[in-house]
PDB file of C-alpha atoms in Angstrom:
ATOM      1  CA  UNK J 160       3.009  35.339  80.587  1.00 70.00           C
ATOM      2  CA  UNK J 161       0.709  35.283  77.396  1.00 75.00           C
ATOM      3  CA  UNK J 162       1.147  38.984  77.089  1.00 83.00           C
ATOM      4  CA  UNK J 163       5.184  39.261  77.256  1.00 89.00           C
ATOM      5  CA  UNK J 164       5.003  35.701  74.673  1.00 84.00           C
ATOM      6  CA  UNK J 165       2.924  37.828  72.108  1.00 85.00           C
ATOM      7  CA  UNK J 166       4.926  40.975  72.884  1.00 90.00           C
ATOM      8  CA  UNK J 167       8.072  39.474  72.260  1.00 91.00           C
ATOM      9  CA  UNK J 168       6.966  37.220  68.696  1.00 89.00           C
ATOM     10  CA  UNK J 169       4.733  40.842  68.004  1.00 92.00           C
ATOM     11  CA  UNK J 170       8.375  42.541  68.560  1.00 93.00           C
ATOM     12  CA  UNK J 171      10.566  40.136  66.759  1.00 92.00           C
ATOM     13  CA  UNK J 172       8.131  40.293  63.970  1.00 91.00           C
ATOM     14  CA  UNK J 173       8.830  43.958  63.350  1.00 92.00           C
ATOM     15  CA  UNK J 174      12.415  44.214  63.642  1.00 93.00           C
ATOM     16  CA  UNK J 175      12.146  41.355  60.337  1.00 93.00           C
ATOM     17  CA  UNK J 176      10.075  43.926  58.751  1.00 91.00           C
ATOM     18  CA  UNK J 177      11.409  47.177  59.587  1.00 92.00           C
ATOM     19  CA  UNK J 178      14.921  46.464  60.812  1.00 90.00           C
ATOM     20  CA  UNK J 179      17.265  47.344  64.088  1.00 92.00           C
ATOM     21  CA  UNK J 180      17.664  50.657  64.074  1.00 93.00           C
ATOM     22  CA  UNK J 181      17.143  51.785  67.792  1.00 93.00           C
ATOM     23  CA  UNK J 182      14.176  54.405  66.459  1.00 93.00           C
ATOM     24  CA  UNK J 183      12.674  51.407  64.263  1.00 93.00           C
ATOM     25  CA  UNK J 184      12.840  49.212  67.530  1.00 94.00           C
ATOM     26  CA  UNK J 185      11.951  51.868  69.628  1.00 95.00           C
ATOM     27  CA  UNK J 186       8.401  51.957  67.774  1.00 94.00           C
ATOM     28  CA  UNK J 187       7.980  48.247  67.232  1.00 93.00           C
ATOM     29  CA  UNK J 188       8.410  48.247  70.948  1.00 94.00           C
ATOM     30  CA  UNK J 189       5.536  50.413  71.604  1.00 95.00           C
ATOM     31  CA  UNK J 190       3.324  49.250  68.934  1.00 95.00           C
ATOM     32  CA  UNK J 191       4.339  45.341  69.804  1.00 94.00           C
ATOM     33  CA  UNK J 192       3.017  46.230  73.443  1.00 94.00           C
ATOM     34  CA  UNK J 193      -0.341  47.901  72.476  1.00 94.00           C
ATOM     35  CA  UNK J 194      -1.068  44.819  69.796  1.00 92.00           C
ATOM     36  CA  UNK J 195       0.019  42.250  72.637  1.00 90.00           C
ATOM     37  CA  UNK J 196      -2.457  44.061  74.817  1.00 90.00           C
ATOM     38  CA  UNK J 197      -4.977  44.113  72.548  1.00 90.00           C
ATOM     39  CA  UNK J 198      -5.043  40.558  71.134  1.00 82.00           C
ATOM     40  CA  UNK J 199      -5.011  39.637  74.710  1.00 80.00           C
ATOM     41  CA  UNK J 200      -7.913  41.419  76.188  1.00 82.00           C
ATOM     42  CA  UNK J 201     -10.175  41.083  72.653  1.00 78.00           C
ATOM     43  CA  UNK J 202      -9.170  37.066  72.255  1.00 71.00           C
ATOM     44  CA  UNK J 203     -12.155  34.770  73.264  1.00 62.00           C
ATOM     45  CA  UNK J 204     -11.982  32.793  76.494  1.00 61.00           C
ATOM     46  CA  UNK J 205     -10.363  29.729  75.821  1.00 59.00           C
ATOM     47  CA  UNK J 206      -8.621  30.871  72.203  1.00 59.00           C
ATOM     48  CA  UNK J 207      -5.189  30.632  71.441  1.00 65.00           C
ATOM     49  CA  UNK J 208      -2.996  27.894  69.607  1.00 69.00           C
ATOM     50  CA  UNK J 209      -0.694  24.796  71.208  1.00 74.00           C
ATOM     51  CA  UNK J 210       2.816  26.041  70.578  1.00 74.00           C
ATOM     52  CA  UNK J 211       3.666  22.291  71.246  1.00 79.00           C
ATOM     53  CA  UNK J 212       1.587  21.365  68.265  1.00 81.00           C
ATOM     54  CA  UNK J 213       2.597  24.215  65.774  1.00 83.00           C
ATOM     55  CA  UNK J 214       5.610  22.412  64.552  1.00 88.00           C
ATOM     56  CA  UNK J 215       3.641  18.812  63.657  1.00 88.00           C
ATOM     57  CA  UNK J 216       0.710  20.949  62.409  1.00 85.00           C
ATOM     58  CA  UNK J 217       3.019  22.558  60.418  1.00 88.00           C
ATOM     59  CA  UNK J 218       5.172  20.161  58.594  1.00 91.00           C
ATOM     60  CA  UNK J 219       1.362  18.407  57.792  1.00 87.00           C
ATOM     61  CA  UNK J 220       0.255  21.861  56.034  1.00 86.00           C
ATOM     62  CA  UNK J 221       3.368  22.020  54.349  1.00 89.00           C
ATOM     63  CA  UNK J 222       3.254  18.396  52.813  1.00 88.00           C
ATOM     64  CA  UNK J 223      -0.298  18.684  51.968  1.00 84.00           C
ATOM     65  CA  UNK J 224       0.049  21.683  49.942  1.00 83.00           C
ATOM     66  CA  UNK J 225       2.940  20.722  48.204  1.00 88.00           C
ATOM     67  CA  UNK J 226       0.740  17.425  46.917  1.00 85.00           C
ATOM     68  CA  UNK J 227      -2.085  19.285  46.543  1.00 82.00           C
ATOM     69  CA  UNK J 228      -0.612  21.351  44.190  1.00 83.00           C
ATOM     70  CA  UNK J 229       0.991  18.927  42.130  1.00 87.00           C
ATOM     71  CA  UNK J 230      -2.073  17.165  41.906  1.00 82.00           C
ATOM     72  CA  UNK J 231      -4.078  20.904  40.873  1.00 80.00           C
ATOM     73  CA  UNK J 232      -0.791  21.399  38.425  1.00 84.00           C
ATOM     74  CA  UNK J 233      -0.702  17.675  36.652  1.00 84.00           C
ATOM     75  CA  UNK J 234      -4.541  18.144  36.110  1.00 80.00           C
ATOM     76  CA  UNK J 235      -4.193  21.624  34.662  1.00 81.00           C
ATOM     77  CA  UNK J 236      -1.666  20.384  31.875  1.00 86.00           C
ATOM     78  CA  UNK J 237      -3.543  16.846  31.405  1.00 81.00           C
ATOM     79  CA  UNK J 238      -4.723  17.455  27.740  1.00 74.00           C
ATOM     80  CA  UNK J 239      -7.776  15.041  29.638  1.00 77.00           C
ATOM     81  CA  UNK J 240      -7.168  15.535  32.915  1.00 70.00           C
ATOM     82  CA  UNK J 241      -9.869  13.192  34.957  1.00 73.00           C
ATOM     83  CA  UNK J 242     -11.931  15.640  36.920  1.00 80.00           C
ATOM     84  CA  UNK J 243     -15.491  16.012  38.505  1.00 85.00           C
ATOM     85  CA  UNK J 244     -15.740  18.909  39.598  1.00 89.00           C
ATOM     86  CA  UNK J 245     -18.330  19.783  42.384  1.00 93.00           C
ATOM     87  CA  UNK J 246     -19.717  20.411  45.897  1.00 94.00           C
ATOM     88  CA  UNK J 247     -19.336  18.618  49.155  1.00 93.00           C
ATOM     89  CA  UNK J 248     -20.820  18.682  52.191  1.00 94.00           C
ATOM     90  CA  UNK J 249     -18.632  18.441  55.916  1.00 94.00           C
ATOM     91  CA  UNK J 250     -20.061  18.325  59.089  1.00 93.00           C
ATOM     92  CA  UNK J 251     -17.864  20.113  61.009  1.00 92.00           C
ATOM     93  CA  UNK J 252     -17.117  19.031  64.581  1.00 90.00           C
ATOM     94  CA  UNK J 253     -15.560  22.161  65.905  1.00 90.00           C
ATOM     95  CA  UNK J 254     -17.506  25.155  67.961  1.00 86.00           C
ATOM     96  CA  UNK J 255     -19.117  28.100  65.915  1.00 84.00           C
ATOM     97  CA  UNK J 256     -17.321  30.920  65.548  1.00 83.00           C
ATOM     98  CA  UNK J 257     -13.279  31.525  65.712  1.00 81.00           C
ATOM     99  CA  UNK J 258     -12.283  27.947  66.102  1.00 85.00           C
ATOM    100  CA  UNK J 259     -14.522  26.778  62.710  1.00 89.00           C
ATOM    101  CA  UNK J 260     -13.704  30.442  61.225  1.00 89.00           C
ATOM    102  CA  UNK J 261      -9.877  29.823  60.975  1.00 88.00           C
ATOM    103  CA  UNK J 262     -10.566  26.160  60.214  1.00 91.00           C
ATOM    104  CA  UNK J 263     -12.959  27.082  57.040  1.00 92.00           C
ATOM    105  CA  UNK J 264      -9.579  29.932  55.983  1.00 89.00           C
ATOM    106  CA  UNK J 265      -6.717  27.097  56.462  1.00 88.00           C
ATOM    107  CA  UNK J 266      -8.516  24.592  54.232  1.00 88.00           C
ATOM    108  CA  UNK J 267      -9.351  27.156  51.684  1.00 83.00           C
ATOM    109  CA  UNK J 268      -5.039  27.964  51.229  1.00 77.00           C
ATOM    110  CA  UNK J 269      -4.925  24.099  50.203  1.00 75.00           C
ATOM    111  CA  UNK J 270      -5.279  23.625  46.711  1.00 73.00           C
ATOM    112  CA  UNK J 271      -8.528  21.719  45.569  1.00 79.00           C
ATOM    113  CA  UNK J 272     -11.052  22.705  47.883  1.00 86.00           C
ATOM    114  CA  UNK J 273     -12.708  25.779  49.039  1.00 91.00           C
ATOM    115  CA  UNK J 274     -15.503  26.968  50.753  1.00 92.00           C
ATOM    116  CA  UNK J 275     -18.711  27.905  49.625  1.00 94.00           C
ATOM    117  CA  UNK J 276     -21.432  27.789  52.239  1.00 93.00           C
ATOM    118  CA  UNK J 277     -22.113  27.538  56.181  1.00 91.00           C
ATOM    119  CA  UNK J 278     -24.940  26.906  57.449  1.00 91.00           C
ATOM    120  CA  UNK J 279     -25.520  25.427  60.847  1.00 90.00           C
ATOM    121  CA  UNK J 280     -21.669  22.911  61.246  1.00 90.00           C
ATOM    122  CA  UNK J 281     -22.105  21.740  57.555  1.00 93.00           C
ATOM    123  CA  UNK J 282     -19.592  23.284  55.796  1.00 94.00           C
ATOM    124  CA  UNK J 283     -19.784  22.806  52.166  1.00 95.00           C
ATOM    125  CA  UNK J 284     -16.863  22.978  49.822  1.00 94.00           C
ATOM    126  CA  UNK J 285     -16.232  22.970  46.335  1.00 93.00           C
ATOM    127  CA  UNK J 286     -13.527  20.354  44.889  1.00 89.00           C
ATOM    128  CA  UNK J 287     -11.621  19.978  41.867  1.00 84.00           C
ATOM    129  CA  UNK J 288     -12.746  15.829  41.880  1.00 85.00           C
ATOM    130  CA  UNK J 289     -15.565  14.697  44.184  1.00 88.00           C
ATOM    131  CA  UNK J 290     -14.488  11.039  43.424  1.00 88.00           C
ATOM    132  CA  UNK J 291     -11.663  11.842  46.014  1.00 86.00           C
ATOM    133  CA  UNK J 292     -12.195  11.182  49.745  1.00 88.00           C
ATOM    134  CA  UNK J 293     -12.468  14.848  50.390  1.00 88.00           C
ATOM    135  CA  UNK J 294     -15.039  14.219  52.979  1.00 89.00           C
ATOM    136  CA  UNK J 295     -12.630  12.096  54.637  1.00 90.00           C
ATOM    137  CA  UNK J 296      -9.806  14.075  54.065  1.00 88.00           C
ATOM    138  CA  UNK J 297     -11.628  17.284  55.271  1.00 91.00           C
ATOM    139  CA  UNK J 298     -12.200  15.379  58.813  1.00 91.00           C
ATOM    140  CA  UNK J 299      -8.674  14.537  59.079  1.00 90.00           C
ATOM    141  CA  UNK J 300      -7.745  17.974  58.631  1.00 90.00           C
ATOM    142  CA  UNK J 301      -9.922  19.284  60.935  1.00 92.00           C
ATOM    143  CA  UNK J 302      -9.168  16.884  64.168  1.00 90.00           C
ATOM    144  CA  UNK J 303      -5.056  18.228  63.216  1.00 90.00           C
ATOM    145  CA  UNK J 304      -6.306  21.664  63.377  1.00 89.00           C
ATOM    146  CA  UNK J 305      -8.795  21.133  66.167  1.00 88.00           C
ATOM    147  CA  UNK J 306      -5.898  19.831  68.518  1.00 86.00           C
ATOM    148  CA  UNK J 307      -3.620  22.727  67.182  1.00 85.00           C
ATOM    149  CA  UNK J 308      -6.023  24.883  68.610  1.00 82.00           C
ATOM    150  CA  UNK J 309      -7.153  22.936  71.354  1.00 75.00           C
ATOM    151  CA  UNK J 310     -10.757  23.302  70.203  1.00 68.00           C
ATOM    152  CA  UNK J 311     -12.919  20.766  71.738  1.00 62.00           C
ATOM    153  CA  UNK J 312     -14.805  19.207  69.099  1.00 54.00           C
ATOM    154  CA  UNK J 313     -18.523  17.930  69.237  1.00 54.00           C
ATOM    155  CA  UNK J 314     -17.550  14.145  68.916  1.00 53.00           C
ATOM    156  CA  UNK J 315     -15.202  14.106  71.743  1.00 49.00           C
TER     157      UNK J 315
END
């Protein structure tokens, strides 16, 4: 079932990109089947993303970003915008490897943080103001994503 669900998203992908003619289709088809295979037989044991959640998860990524980027645009045009600039530590909660991988990526698309260093689960990022709660705010992310993903994460 996990195979035709890919096919079928891999499929509908490509006719957005390429269009419906039948000899565009007919090659999204074949190339929709191979990648379906493929992500299927290479994917971890346990991988693969709630469908359920994606919607929530979604609307939350959304909303931060758009804040986030205010906040990153107001501070660029403050003539004395009130900044600290600098480095902060998580402790990430979620398994090594893809799970804390994809994490580490989604957090870096939100404007004001960014990853620096891993080493062991501390993750450490660099933010625009460190007199934010981006500790805190990091953690929250991460149990959204981690139930996205349905990652089980150290604490629970």
């Amino acid at each position: 079932m996990r195979l035709l669900w890919r096919g079928a998203m891999l499929l509908a992908l490509w006719v957005v990109l390429m269009g419906t003619k039948p000899a565009d289709v007919a090659a999204g088809a074949v190339v929709a089947a191979l990648a379906a295979w493929a992500s299927v037989v290479l994917s971890p044991p346990g991988a693969g993303m709630r469908a359920a959640a994606l919607p929530a998860y979604a609307a939350r990524f959304l909303r931060q970003s758009f804040v986030a980027g205010w906040d990153v645009a107001r501070r660029a045009f403050a003539p004395a915008a009130a900044m600290r600039p600098g480095l902060v530590d998580h402790a990430s909660t979620l398994p090594a490897g893809t799970p804390r991988e994809a994490f580490v990526s989604v957090t870096g698309l939100l404007p004001g943080t960014v990853a620096v260093a891993e080493q062991g689960d501390r993750v450490t990022y660099h933010a625009l103001d460190v007199d934010q709660p981006v500790a805190g705010q990091l953690a929250a992310e991460e149990r959204a994503f981690a139930s996205l993903v349905g990652a089980r994460r150290a604490d629970d």
